[in-house]
Short mmCIF file of C-alpha atoms in Angstrom, two decimals:
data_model
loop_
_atom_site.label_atom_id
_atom_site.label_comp_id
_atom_site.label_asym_id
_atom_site.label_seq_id
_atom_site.Cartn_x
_atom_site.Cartn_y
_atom_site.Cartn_z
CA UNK V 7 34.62 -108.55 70.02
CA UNK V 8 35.63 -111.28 67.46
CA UNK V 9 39.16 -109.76 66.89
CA UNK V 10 39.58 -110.32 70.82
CA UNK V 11 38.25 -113.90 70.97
CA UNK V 12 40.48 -114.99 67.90
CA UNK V 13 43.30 -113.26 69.89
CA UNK V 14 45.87 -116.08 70.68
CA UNK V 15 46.51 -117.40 67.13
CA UNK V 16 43.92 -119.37 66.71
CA UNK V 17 43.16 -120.60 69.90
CA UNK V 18 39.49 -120.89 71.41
CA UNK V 19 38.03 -118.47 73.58
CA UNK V 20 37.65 -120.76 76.69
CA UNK V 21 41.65 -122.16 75.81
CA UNK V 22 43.46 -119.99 78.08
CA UNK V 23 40.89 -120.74 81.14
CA UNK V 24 42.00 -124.68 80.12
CA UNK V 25 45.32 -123.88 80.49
CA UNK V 26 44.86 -122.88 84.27
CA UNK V 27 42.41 -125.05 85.28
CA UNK V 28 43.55 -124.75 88.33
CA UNK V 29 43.74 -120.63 88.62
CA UNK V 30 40.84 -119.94 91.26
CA UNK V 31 39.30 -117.53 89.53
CA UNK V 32 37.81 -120.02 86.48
CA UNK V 33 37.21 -122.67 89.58
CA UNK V 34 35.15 -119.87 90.95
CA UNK V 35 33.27 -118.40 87.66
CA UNK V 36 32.59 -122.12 86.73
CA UNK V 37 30.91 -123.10 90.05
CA UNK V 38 29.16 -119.76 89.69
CA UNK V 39 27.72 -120.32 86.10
CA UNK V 40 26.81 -123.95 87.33
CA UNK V 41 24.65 -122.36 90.32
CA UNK V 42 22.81 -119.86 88.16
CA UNK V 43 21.76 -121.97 85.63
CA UNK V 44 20.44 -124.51 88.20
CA UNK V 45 18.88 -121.37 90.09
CA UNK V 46 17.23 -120.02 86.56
CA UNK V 47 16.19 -122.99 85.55
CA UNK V 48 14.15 -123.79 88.95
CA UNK V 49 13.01 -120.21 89.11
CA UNK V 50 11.87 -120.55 85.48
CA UNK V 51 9.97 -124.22 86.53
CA UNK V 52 8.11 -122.98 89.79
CA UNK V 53 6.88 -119.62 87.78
CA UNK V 54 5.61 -121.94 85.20
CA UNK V 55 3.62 -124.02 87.33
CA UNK V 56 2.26 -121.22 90.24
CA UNK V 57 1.22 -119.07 86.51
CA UNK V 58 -0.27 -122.23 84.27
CA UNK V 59 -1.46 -125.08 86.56
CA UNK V 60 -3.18 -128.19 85.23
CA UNK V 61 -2.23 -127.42 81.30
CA UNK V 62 -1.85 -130.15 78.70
CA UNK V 63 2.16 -128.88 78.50
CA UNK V 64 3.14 -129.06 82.26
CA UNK V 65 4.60 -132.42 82.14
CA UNK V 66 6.47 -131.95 78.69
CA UNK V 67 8.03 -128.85 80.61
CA UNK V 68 8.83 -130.86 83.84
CA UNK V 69 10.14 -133.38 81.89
CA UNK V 70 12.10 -130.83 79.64
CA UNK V 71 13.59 -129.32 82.78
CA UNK V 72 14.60 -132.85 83.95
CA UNK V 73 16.50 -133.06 80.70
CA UNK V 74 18.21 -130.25 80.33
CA UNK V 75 18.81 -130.91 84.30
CA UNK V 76 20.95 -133.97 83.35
CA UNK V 77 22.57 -132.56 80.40
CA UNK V 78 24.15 -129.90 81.98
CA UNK V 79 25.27 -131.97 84.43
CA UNK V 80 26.80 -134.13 81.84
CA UNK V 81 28.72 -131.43 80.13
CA UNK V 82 31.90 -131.29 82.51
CA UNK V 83 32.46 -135.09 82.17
CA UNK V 84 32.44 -134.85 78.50
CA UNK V 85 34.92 -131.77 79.40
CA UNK V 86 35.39 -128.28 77.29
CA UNK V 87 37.30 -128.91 74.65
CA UNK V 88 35.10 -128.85 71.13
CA UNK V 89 35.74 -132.39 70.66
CA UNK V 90 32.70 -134.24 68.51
CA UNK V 91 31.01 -135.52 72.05
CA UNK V 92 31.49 -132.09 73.70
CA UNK V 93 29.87 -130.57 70.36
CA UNK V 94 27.02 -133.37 70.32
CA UNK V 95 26.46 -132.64 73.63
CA UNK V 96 26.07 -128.89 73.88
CA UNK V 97 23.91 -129.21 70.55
CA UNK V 98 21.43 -131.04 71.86
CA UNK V 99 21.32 -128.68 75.51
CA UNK V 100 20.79 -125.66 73.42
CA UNK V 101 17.59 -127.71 71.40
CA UNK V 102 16.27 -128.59 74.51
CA UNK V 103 16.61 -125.22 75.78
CA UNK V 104 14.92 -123.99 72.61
CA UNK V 105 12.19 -126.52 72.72
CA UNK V 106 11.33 -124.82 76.34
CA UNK V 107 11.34 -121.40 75.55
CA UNK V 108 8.86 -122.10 72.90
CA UNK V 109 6.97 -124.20 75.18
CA UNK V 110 7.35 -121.36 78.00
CA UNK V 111 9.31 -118.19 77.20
CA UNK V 112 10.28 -117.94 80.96
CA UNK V 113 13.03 -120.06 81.06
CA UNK V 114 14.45 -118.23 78.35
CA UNK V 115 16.95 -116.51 80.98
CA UNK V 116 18.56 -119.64 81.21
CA UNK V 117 20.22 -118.41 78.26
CA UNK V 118 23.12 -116.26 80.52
CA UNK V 119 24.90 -119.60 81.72
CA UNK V 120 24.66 -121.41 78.37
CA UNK V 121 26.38 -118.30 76.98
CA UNK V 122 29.67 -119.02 78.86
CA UNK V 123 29.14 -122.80 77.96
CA UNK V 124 28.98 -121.96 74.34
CA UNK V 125 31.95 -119.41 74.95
CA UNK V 126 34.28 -121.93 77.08
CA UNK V 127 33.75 -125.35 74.09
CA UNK V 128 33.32 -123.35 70.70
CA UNK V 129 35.52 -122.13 68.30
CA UNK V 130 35.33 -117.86 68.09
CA UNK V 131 33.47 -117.19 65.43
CA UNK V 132 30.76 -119.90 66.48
CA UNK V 133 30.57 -119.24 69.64
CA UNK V 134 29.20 -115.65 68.70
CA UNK V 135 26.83 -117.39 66.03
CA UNK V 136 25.29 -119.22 69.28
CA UNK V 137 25.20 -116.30 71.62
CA UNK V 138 23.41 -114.21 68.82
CA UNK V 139 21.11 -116.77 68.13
CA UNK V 140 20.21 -117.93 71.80
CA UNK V 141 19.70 -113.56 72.42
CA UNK V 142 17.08 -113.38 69.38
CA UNK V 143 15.33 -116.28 71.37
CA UNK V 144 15.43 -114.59 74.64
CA UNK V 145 13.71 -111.09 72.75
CA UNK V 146 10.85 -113.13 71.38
CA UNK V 147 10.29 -115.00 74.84
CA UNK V 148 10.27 -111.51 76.39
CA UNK V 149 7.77 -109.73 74.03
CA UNK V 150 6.13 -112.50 73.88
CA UNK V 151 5.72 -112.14 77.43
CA UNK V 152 4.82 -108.75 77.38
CA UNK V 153 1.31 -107.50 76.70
CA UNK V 154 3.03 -104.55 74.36
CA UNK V 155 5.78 -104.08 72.89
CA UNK V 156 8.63 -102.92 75.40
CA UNK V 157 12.28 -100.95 73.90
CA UNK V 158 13.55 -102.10 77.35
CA UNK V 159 12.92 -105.56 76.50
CA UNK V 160 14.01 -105.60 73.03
CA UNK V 161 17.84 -103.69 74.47
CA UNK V 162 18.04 -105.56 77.58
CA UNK V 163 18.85 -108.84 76.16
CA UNK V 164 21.58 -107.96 73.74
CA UNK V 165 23.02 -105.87 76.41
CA UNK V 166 23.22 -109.15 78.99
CA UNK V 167 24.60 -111.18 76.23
CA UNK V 168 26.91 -108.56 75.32
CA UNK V 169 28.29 -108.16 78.88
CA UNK V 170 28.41 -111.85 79.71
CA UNK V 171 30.43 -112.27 76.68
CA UNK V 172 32.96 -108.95 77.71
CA UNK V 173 33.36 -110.63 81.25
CA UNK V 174 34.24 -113.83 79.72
CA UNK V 175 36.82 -112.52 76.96
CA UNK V 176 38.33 -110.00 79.58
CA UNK V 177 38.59 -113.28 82.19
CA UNK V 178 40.20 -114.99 79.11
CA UNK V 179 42.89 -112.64 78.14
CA UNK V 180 44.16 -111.68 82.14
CA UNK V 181 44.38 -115.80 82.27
CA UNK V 182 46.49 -116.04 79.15
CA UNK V 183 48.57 -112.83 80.25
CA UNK V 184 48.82 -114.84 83.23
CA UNK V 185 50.19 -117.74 81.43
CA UNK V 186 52.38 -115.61 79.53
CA UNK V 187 54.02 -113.98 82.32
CA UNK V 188 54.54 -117.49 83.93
CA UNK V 189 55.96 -118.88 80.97
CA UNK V 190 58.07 -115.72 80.54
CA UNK V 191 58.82 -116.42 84.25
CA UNK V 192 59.69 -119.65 84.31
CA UNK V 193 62.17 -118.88 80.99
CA UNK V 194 63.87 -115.95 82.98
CA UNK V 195 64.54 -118.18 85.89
CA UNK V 196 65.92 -121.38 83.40
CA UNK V 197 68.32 -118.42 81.59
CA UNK V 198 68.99 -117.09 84.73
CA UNK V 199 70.33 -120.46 86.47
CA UNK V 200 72.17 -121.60 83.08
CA UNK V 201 73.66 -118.54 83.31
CA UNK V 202 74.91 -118.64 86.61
CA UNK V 203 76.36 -122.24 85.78
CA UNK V 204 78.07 -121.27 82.46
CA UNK V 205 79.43 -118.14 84.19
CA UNK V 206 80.69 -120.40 87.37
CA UNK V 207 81.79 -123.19 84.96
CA UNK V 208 83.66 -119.84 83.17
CA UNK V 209 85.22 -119.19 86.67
CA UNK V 210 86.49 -122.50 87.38
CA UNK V 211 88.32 -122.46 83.89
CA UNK V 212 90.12 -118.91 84.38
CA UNK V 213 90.89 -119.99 87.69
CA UNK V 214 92.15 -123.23 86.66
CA UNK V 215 94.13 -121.62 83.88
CA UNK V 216 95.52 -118.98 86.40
CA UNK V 217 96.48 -121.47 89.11
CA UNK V 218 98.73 -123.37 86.37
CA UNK V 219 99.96 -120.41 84.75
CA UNK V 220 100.88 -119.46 88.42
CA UNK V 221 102.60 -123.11 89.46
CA UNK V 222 104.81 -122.88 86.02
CA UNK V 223 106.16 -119.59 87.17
CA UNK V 224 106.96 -120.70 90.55
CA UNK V 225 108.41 -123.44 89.30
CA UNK V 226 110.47 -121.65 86.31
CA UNK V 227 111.88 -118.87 89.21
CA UNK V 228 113.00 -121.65 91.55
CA UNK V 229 112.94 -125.72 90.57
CA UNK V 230 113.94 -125.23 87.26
CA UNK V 231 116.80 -122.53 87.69
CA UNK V 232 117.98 -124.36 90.44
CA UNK V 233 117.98 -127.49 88.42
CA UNK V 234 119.62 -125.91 85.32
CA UNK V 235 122.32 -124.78 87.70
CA UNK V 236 123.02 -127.76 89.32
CA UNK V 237 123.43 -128.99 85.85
CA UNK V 238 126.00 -127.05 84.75
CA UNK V 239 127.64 -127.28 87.93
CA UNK V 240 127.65 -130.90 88.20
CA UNK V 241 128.85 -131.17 84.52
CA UNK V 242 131.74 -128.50 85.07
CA UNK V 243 132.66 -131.21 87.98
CA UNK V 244 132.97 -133.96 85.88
CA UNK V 245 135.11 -132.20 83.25
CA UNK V 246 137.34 -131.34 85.94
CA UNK V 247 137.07 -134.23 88.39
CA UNK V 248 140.34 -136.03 87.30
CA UNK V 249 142.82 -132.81 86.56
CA UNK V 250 141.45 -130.34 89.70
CA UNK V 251 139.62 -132.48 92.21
CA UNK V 252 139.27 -129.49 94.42
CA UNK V 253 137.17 -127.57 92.04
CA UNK V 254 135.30 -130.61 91.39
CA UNK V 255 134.61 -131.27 95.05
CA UNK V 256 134.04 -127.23 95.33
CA UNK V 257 131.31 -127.66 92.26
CA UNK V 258 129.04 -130.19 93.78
CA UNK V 259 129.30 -128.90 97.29
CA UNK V 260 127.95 -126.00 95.75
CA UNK V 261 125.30 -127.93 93.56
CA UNK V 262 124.28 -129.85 96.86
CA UNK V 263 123.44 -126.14 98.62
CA UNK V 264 121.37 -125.39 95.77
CA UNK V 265 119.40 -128.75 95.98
CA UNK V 266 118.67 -128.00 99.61
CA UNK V 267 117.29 -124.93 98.61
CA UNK V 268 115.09 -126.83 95.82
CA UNK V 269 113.91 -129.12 98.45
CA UNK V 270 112.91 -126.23 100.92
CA UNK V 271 111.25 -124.28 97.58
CA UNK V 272 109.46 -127.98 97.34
CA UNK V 273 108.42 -128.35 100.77
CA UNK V 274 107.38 -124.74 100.34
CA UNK V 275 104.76 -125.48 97.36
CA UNK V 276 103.45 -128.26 99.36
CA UNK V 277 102.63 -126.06 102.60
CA UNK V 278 101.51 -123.03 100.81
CA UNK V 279 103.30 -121.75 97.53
CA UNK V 280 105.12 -118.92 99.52
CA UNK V 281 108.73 -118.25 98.44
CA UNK V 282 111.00 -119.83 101.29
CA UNK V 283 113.01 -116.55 101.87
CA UNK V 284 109.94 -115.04 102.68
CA UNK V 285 108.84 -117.64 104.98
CA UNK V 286 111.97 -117.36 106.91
CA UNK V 287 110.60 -114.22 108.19
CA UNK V 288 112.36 -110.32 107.67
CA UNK V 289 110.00 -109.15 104.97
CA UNK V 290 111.02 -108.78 101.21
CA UNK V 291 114.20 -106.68 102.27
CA UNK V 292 115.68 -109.42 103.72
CA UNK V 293 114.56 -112.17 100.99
CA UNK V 294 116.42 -110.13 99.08
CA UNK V 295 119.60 -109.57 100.64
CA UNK V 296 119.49 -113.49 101.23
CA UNK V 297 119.17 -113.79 97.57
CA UNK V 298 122.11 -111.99 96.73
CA UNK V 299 124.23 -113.72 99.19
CA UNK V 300 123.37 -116.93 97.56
CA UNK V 301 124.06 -116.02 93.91
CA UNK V 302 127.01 -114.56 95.03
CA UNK V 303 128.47 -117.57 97.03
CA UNK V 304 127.26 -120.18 94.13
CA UNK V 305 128.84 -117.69 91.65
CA UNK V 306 131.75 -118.54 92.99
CA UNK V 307 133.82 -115.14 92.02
CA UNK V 308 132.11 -114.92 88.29
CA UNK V 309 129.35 -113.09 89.59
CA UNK V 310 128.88 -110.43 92.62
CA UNK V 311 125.33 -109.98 93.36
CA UNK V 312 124.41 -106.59 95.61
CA UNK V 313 121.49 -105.38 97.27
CA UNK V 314 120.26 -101.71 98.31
CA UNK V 315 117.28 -100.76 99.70
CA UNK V 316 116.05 -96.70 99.29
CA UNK V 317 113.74 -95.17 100.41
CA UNK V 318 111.59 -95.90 104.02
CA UNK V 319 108.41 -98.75 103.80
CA UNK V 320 105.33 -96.53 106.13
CA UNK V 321 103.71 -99.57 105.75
CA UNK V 322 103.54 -103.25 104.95
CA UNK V 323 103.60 -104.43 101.25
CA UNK V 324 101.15 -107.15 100.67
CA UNK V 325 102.19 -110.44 100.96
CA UNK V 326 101.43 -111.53 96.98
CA UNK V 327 103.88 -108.24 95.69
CA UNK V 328 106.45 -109.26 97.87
CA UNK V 329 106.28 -112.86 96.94
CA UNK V 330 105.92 -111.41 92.86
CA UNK V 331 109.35 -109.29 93.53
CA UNK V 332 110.95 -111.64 94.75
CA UNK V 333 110.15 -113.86 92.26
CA UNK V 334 110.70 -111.57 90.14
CA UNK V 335 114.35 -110.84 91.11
CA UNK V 336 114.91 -114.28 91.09
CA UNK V 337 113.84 -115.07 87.40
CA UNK V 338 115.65 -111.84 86.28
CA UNK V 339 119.08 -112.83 88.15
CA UNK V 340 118.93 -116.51 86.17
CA UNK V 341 118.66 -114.93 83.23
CA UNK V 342 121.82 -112.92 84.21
CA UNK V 343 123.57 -116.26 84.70
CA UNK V 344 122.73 -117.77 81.88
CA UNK V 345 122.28 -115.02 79.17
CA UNK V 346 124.41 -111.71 80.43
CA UNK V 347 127.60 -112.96 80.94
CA UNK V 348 128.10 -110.24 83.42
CA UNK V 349 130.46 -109.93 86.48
CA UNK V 350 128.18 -107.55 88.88
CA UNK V 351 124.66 -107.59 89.42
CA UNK V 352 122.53 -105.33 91.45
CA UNK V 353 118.89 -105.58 93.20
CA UNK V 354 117.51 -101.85 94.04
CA UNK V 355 114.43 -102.01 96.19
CA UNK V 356 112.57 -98.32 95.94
CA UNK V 357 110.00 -97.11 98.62
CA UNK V 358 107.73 -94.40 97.15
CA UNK V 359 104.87 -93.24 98.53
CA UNK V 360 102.49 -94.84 95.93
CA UNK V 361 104.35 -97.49 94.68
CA UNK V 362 107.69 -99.87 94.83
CA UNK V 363 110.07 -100.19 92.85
CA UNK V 364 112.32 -103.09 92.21
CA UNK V 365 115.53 -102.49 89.62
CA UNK V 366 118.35 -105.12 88.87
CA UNK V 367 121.64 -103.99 86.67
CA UNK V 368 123.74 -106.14 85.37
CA UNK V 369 127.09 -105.40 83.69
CA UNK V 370 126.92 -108.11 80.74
CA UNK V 371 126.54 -107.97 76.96
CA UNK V 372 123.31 -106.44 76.86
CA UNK V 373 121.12 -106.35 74.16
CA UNK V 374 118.61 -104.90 71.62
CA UNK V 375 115.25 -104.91 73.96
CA UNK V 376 113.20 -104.99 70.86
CA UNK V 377 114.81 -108.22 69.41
CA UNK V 378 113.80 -110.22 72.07
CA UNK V 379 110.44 -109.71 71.01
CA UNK V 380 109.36 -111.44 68.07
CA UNK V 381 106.96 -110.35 65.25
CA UNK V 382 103.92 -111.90 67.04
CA UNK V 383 104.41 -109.66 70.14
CA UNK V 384 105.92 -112.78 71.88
CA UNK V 385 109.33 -112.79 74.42
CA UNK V 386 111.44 -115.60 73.57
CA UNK V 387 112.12 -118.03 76.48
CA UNK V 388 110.62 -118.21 80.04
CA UNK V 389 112.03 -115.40 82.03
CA UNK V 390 111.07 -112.05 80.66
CA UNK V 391 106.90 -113.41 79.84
CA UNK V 392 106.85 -114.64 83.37
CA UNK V 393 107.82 -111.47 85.08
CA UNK V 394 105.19 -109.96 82.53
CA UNK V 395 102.78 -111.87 83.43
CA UNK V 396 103.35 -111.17 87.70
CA UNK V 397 103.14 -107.87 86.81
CA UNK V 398 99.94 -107.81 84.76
CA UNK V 399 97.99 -109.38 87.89
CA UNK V 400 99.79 -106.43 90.12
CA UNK V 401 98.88 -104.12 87.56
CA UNK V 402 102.71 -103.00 87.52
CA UNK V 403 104.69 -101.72 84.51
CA UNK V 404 107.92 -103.39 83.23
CA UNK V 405 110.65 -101.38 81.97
CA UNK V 406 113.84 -102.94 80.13
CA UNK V 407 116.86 -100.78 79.25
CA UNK V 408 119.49 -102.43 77.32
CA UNK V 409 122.74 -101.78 74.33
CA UNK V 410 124.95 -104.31 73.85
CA UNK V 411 127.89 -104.68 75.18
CA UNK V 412 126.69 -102.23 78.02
CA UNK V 413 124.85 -104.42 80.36
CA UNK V 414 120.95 -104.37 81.01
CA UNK V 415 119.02 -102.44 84.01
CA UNK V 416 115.19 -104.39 84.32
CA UNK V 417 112.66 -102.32 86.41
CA UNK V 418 109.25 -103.61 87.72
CA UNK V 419 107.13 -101.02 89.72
CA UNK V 420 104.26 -101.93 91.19
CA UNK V 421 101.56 -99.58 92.73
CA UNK V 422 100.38 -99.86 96.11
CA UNK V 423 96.63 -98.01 95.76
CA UNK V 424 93.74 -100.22 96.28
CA UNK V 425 92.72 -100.34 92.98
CA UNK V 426 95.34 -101.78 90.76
CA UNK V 427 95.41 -100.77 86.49
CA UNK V 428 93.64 -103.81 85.12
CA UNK V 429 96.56 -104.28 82.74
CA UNK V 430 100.26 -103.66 82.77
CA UNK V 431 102.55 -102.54 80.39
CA UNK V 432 106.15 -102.82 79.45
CA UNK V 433 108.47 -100.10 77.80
CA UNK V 434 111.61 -101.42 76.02
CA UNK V 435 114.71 -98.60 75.87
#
């Protein structure tokens, strides 16, 4: 019984009803212990005076049951904590109480409520010192009631105190496993909602991240190949604008096409990020054949750009692989341009029944695949990690077969099941 009222680390047996004052169940056992005593106590007074009329002690018993009368209902102002006044207090209840049951033993089962007072303001250890002591006074005011001695009366009160004090330690624990569990609760719910704010702050960030790794590849494929081209056109215009004013003319006519085309891919990123060819309407197989057209024309007879398409489409490729292809082809074709040195180029789009494929050839200088990358697993330049990295959200594979001085064939394949590899990966040849 001690070992469960010093349960708690130290804390006193009436702490946990404290904590939940307001739990209904120690609202209700309080205003029950209140009416008992006050019930006991009268029941005790009118059996004393219908029994011993008229004696010398009558008024020191009224006036003892006045007393103790106003004490008790003292004690919750003074409130349960064992603080000095709370300890004064319930000292001098339990003398007065004494003082009566000596006086007349009847009122000596008063004792039951001033167990759970004793219980609720005293440390563990003396609150079992009290409720001993206040049962050895309720056995001697019951034999000395009795006109022999009585087992029954001798058992009965140990048993009452011993019940009284199971109820109270059994109400004391479920309220502090109630407290527990609220605590433990309320904890869950505050890990719970930081949770859900780091992981949504964690969202934003990818997303963010994604979004501009997203707007620097749309921007590499088309702005700034378009720009780098208009470059090297315009300066190949200068250099000849004074001996062969006809290729000069011829060069920026051809840098002013591409500039439209900037300003369409601008107008495109403003509306919504789509490549223009696509938006044109005639699906991926006629971006691309628009694509080659264009390299070819702004080659201006260094470069040949051709398109085939094998292979039947049963149905319609998602929009975001047909704008990554064609992105794709693009990024791959200005690397032809600036890096190959090659005459002929060629786009292959594949139809297979689980996937598409998308190969472009070249006939430049080639090279070693595996010297492109460097030690740290890292592509030099723009082009090739940016067609990577559209294929790792398709969940595509990259392929690159190269030997100098034989040209370079770059494939991309992408499935079309609903649930895309959560990686890609790239073979060099």
């Amino acid at each position: 019984m001690d070992t469960d009222l010093a349960r708690g680390a130290g804390r006193t047996p009436g702490s946990a009803v404290r904590d939940r004052a307001g739990d209904p169940d120690a609202r209700w056992l309080t205003a029950l212990m209140h009416a008992a005593f006050f019930l006991l106590l009268g029941a005790s007074l009118t059996r004393f005076l219908l029994r011993h009329p008229g004696e010398a002690r009558t008024p020191w018993i009224i006036a003892l049951s006045v007393a103790i009368a106003v004490l008790y209902v003292i004690g919750p102002v003074l409130g349960s904590r064992p603080t000095p006044r709370s300890l004064v207090w319930l000292g001098v209840l339990v003398a007065v109480w004494m003082v009566l049951v000596v006086l007349a033993p009847s009122f000596a089962w008063c004792a039951v409520p001033l167990f759970f007072t004793g219980l609720r303001i005293l440390p563990p250890r003396a609150a079992l010192a009290l409720v001993a002591l206040l049962t050895l006074f309720v056995v001697a005011a019951q034999l000395r009631l009795a006109e022999g001695f009585d087992p029954n009366l001798v058992l009965a009160p140990p048993a009452v105190a011993a019940v009284a004090t199971a109820v109270f330690v059994h109400m004391q624990r479920q309220a502090e496993r109630q407290r527990e569990l609220s605590e433990r609760q309320r904890e869950l719910i505050d890990d719970l909602l930081r949770t859900r704010r780091e992981l949504a702050a964690t969202e934003r960030r990818e997303g963010t991240l994604a979004e501009r790794q997203r707007l620097s590849m749309e921007i590499h494929d088309t702005l700034a190949q378009g720009l780098s081209s208009q470059q090297m056109l315009l300066q190949a215009a200068d250099r000849t604008w004074d001996a062969d004013p006809a290729t000069a003319r011829r060069h920026v006519r051809t840098a002013t096409g591409i500039a439209e085309r900037n300003l369409a891919e601008a107008r495109r990123f403003v509306h919504d990020l789509a490549p223009a060819d696509l938006a044109a309407g005639g699906g991926l197989e006629a971006a691309l054949h628009a694509l080659a057209t264009r390299e070819t024309a702004q080659g201006q007879g260094r470069l040949t750009v051709r398109c085939h398409v094998e292979g039947e489409r049963h149905t319609a490729l998602p929009d975001r692989v047909q704008s990554a292809l064609l992105r794709i082809a693009q990024g791959a074709l200005a690397n032809v341009k600036e890096h190959a040195n090659a005459t002929e180029a060629a786009l292959t789009l594949t139809h297979l029944d689980d996937r598409v494929v998308l190969d472009i050839a070249d006939n430049g200088q080639g090279f070693v695949p595996a010297e492109r990358t460097g030690t740290a697993g890292s592509v030099r330049g723009h082009g090739l990690p940016a067609i990577r990295a559209r294929l790792h959200q398709l969940g595509g594979t990259l392929t690159i077969e190269s030997v100098p001085g034989e040209g370079t064939v770059l494939s991309a394949a992408v499935p079309l099941t609903a649930t895309a590899p959560p990686t890609a990966t790239e073979d060099l040849v």
